[in-house]
Every structure is written in structure tokens, then in C-alpha cells.
PDB file of C-alpha atoms in Angstrom:
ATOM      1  CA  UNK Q   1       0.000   0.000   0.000  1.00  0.00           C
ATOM      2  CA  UNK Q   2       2.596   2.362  -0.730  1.00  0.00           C
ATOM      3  CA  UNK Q   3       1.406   5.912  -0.961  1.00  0.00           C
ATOM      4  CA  UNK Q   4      -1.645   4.754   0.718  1.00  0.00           C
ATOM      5  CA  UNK Q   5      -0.557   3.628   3.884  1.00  0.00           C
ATOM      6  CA  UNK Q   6      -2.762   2.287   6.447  1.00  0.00           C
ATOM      7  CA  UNK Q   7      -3.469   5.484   8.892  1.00  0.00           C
ATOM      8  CA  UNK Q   8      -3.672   3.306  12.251  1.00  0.00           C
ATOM      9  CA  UNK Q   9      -0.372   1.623  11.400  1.00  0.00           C
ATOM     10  CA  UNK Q  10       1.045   3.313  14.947  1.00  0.00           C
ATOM     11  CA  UNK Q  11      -1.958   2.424  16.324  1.00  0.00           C
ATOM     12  CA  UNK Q  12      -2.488  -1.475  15.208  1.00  0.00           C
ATOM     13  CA  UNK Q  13       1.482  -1.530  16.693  1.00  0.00           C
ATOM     14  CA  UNK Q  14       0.727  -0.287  20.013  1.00  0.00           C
ATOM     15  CA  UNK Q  15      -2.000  -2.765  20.356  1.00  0.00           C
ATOM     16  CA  UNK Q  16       0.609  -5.529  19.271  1.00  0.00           C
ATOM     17  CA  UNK Q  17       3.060  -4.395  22.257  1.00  0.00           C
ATOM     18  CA  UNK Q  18       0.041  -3.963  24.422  1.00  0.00           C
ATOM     19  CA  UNK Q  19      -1.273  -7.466  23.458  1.00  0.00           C
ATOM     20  CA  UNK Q  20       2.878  -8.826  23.620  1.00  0.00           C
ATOM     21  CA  UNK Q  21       2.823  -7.472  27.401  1.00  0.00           C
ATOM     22  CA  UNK Q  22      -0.472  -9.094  28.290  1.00  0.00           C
ATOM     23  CA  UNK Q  23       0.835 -12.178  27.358  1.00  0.00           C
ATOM     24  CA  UNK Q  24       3.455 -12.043  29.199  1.00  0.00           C
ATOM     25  CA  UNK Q  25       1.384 -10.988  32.496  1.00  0.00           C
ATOM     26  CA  UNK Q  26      -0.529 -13.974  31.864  1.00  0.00           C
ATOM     27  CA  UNK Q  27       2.344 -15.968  31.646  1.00  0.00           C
ATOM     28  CA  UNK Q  28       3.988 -15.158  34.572  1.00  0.00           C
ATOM     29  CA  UNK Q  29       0.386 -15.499  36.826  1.00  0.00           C
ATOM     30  CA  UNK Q  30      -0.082 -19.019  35.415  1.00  0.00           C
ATOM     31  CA  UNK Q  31       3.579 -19.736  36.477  1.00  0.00           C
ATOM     32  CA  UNK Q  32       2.900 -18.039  39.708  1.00  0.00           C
ATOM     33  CA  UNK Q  33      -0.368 -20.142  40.367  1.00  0.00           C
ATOM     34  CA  UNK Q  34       1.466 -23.608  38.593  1.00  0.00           C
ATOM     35  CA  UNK Q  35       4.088 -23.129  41.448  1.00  0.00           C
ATOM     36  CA  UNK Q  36       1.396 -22.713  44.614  1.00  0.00           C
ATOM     37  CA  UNK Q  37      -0.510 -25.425  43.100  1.00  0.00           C
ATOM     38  CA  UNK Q  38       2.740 -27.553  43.479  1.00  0.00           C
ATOM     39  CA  UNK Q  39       3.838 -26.620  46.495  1.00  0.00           C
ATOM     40  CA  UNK Q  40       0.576 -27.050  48.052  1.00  0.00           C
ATOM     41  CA  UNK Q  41       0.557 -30.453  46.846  1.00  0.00           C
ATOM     42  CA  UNK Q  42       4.028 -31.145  48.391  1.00  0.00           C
ATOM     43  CA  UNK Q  43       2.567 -29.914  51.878  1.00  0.00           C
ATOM     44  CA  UNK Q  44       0.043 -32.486  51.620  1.00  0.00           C
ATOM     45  CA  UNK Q  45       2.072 -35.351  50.779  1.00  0.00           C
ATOM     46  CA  UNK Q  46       4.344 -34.530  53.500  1.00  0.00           C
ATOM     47  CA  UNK Q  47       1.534 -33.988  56.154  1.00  0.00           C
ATOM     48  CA  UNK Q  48       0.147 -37.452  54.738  1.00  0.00           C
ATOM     49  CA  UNK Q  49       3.527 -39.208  55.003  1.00  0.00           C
ATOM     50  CA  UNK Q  50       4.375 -37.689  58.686  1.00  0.00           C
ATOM     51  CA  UNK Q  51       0.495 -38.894  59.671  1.00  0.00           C
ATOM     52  CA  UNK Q  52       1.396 -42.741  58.336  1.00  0.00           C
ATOM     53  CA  UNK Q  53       4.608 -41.941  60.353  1.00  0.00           C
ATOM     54  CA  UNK Q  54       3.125 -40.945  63.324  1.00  0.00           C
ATOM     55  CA  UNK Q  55       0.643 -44.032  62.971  1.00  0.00           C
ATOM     56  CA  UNK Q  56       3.485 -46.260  62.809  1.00  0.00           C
ATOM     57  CA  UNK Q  57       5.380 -44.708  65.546  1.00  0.00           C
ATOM     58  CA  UNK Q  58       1.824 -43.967  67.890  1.00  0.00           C
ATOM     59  CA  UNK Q  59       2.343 -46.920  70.382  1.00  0.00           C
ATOM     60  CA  UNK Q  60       6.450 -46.510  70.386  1.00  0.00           C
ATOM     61  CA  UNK Q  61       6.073 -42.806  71.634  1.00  0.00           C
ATOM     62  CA  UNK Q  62       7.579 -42.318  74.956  1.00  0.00           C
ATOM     63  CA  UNK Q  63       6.435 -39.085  76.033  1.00  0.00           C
ATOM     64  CA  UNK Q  64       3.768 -36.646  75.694  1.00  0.00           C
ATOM     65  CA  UNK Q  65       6.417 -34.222  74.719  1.00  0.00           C
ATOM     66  CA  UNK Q  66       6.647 -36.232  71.487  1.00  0.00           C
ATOM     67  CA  UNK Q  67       2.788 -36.370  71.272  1.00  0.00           C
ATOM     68  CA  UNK Q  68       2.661 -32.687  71.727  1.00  0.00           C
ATOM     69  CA  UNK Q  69       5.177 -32.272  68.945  1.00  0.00           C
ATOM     70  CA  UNK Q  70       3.779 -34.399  66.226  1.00  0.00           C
ATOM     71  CA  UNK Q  71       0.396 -32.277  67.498  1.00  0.00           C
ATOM     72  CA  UNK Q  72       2.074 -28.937  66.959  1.00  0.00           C
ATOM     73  CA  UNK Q  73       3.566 -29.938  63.261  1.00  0.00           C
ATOM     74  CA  UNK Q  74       0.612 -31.333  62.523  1.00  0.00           C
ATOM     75  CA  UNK Q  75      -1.420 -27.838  63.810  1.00  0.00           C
ATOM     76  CA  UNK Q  76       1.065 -25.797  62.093  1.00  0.00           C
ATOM     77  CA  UNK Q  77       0.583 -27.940  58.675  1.00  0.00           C
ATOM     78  CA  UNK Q  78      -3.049 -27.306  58.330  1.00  0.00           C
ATOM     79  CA  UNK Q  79      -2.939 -23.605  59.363  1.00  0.00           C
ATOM     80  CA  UNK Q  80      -0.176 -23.659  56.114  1.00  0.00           C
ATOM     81  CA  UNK Q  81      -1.713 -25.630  53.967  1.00  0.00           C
ATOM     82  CA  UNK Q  82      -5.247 -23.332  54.200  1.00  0.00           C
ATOM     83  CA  UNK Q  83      -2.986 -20.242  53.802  1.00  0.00           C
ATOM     84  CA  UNK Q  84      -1.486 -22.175  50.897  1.00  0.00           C
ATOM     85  CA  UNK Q  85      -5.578 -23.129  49.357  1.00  0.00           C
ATOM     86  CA  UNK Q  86      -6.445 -18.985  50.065  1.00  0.00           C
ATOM     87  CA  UNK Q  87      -3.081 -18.316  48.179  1.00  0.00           C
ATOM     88  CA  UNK Q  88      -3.641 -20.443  45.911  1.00  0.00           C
ATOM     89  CA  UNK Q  89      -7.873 -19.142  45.323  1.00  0.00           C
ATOM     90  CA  UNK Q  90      -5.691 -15.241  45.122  1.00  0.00           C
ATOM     91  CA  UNK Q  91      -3.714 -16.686  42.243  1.00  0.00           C
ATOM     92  CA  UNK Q  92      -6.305 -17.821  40.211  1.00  0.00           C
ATOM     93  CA  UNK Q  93      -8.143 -14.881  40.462  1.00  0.00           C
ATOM     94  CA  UNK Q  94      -5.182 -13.175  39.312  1.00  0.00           C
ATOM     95  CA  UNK Q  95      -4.604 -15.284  36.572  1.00  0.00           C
ATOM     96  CA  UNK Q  96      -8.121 -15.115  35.385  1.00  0.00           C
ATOM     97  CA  UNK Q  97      -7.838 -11.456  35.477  1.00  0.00           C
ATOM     98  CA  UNK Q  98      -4.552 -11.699  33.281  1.00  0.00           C
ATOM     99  CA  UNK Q  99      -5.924 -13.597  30.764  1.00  0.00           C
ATOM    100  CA  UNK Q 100      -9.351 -11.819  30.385  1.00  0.00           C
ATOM    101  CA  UNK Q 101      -7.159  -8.683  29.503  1.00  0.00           C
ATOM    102  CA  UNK Q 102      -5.154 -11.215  27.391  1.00  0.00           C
ATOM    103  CA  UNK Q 103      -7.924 -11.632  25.228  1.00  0.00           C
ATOM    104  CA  UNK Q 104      -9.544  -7.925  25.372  1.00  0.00           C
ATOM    105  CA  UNK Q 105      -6.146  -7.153  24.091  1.00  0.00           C
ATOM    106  CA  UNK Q 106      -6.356 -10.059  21.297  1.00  0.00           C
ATOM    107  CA  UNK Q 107      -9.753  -8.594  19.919  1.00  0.00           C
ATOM    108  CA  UNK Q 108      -8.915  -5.113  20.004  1.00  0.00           C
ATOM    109  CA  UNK Q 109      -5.182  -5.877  17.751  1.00  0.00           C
ATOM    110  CA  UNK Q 110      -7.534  -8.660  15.899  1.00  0.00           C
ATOM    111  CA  UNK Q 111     -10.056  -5.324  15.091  1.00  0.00           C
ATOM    112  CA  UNK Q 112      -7.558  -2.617  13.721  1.00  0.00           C
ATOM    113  CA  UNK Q 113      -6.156  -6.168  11.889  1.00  0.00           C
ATOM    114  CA  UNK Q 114      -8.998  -6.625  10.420  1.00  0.00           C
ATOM    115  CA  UNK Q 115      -9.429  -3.255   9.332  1.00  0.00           C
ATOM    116  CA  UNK Q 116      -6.048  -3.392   7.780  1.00  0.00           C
ATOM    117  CA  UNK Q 117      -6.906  -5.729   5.325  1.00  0.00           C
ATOM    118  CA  UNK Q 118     -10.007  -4.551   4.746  1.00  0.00           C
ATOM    119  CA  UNK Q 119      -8.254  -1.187   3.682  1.00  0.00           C
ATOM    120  CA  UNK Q 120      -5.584  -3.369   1.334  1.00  0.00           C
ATOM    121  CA  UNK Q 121      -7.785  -5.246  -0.257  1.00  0.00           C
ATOM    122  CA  UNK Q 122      -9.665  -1.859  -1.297  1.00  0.00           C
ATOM    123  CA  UNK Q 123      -6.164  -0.190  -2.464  1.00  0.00           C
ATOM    124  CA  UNK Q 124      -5.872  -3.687  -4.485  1.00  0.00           C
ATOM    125  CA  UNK Q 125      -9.509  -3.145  -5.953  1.00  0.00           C
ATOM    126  CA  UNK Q 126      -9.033   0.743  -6.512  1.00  0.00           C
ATOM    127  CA  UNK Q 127      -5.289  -0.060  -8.255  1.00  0.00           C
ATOM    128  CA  UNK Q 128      -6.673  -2.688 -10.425  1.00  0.00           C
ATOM    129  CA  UNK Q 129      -9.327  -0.590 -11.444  1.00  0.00           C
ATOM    130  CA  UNK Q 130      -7.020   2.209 -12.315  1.00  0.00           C
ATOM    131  CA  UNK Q 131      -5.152  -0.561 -13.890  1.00  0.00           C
ATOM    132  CA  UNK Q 132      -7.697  -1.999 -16.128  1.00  0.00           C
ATOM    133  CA  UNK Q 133      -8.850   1.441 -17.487  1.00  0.00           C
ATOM    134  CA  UNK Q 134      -5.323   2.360 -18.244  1.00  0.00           C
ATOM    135  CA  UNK Q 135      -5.344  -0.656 -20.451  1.00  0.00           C
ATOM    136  CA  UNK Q 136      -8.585  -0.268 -21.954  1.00  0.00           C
ATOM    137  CA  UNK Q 137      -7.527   3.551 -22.693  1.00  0.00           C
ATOM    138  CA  UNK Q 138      -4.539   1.908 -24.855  1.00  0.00           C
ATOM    139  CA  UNK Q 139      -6.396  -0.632 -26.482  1.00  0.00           C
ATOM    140  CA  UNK Q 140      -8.821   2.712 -27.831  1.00  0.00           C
ATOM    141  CA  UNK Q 141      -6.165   4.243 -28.649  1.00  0.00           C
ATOM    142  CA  UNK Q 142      -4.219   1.701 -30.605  1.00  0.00           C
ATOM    143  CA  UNK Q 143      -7.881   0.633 -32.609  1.00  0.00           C
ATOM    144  CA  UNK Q 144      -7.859   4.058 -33.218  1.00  0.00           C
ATOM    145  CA  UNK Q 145      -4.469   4.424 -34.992  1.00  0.00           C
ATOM    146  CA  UNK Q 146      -5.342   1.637 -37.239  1.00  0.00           C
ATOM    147  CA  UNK Q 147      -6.311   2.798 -40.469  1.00  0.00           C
TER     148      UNK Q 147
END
């Protein structure tokens, strides 16, 4: 479209770095959420393999101390691992959020993209028009040259 350049050009590239950044937002909240998910998961399998210890070990305890302890951890655990759940609730909110302007940011590069090509396709129609009458002006002229 040379001559006739698309007027939103700056525009249409703006929403390309604005959609680029989104992207990357997103990204890093699903890695952010991916990594809670997997560390809450390692709290549980670590409460679940101290509570087969503990189990195990019930009748060998010798003091209440020890009772007390394993009753502490095990305390301490599930006040972490809800933390971990409300973190983890936080994250995928935030993610949501990140990919909801992912996709308003999608649409609105997708729009002036769309209008783009709209506008070449009419510089393509307009040139070949131009073209076609330049050629039907030469084929006049050359009928009319003949004797």
C-alpha cells in the first residue's frame, strides 16, 4: 500500500506491544499459580507421610512431649496448607484477570487487523481498477491508430 498507507499503522502496533505485554502478564500469573498449586501439593504429601509416620510410631512414643510435637507440626501444617488453598484461590483470580485482559487485548489488535486488510484489499480493488482502465484507454487508442 505504498502511498496509501494504512493510517492506524502506529496504532495497530501499540496494540501488538500492548497485546505482547499481556501475554506475558498472563504468563507469569499461570507460572505463579502452577508453582502454589505444586507446592501445596508437596505440603500435603508430606503432612500425609508424617500422619502414616506418626501411625506407625503412635504406640512406640515415649512421652507426651513427642505427642505434643507431632500435634504442633501437625497444627502448624493445616494452618499452612489453608494459607497455601487462600493463596492459591488469590492466584487464580489473578490469573483469570490476566488472561481476560489477554484476550480484550487479542480482539482489540484482531479489530484494527482486520481493518487493515479490509483497507488493502480496497487499495488492491481501486489499483486494479485504475489498472484496467489504463489498459482499456490503450487498447482505444491503438484501434484508433489503425487505419
Amino acid at each position: 500500500m505504498k502511498g496509501n498507507g494504512f493510517k492506524l499503522e502506529q496504532v495497530l502496533n501499540y496494540r501488538c506491544e500492548i497485546e505482547k505485554m499481556r501475554k506475558q502478564e498472563f504468563a507469569s500469573a499461570k507460572r505463579d499459580f502452577e508453582h502454589a498449586g505444586d507446592r501445596l501439593k508437596r505440603e500435603k504429601e508430606r503432612v500425609a507421610n508424617l500422619a502414616e509416620e506418626f501411625s506407625h510410631r503412635q504406640g512406640e512414643l515415649e512421652s507426651i512431649q513427642e505427642m505434643r510435637m507431632y500435634a504442633d507440626f501437625f497444627a502448624r501444617k493445616r494452618e499452612d496448607i489453608k494459607q497455601q488453598k487462600e493463596r492459591l484461590d488469590q492466584l487464580g483470580t489473578i490469573m483469570n484477570d490476566r488472561r481476560d485482559f489477554l484476550l480484550d487485548a487479542a480482539k482489540d489488535k484482531k479489530v484494527l487487523e482486520s481493518l487493515k486488510e479490509q483497507k488493502a484489499k480496497e487499495f488492491k480493488r481501486m489499483m486494479d481498477h485504475k489498472e484496467q482502465a489504463f489498459l482499456d484507454e490503450i487498447s482505444i487508442q491503438k484501434k484508433g491508430n489503425k487505419p
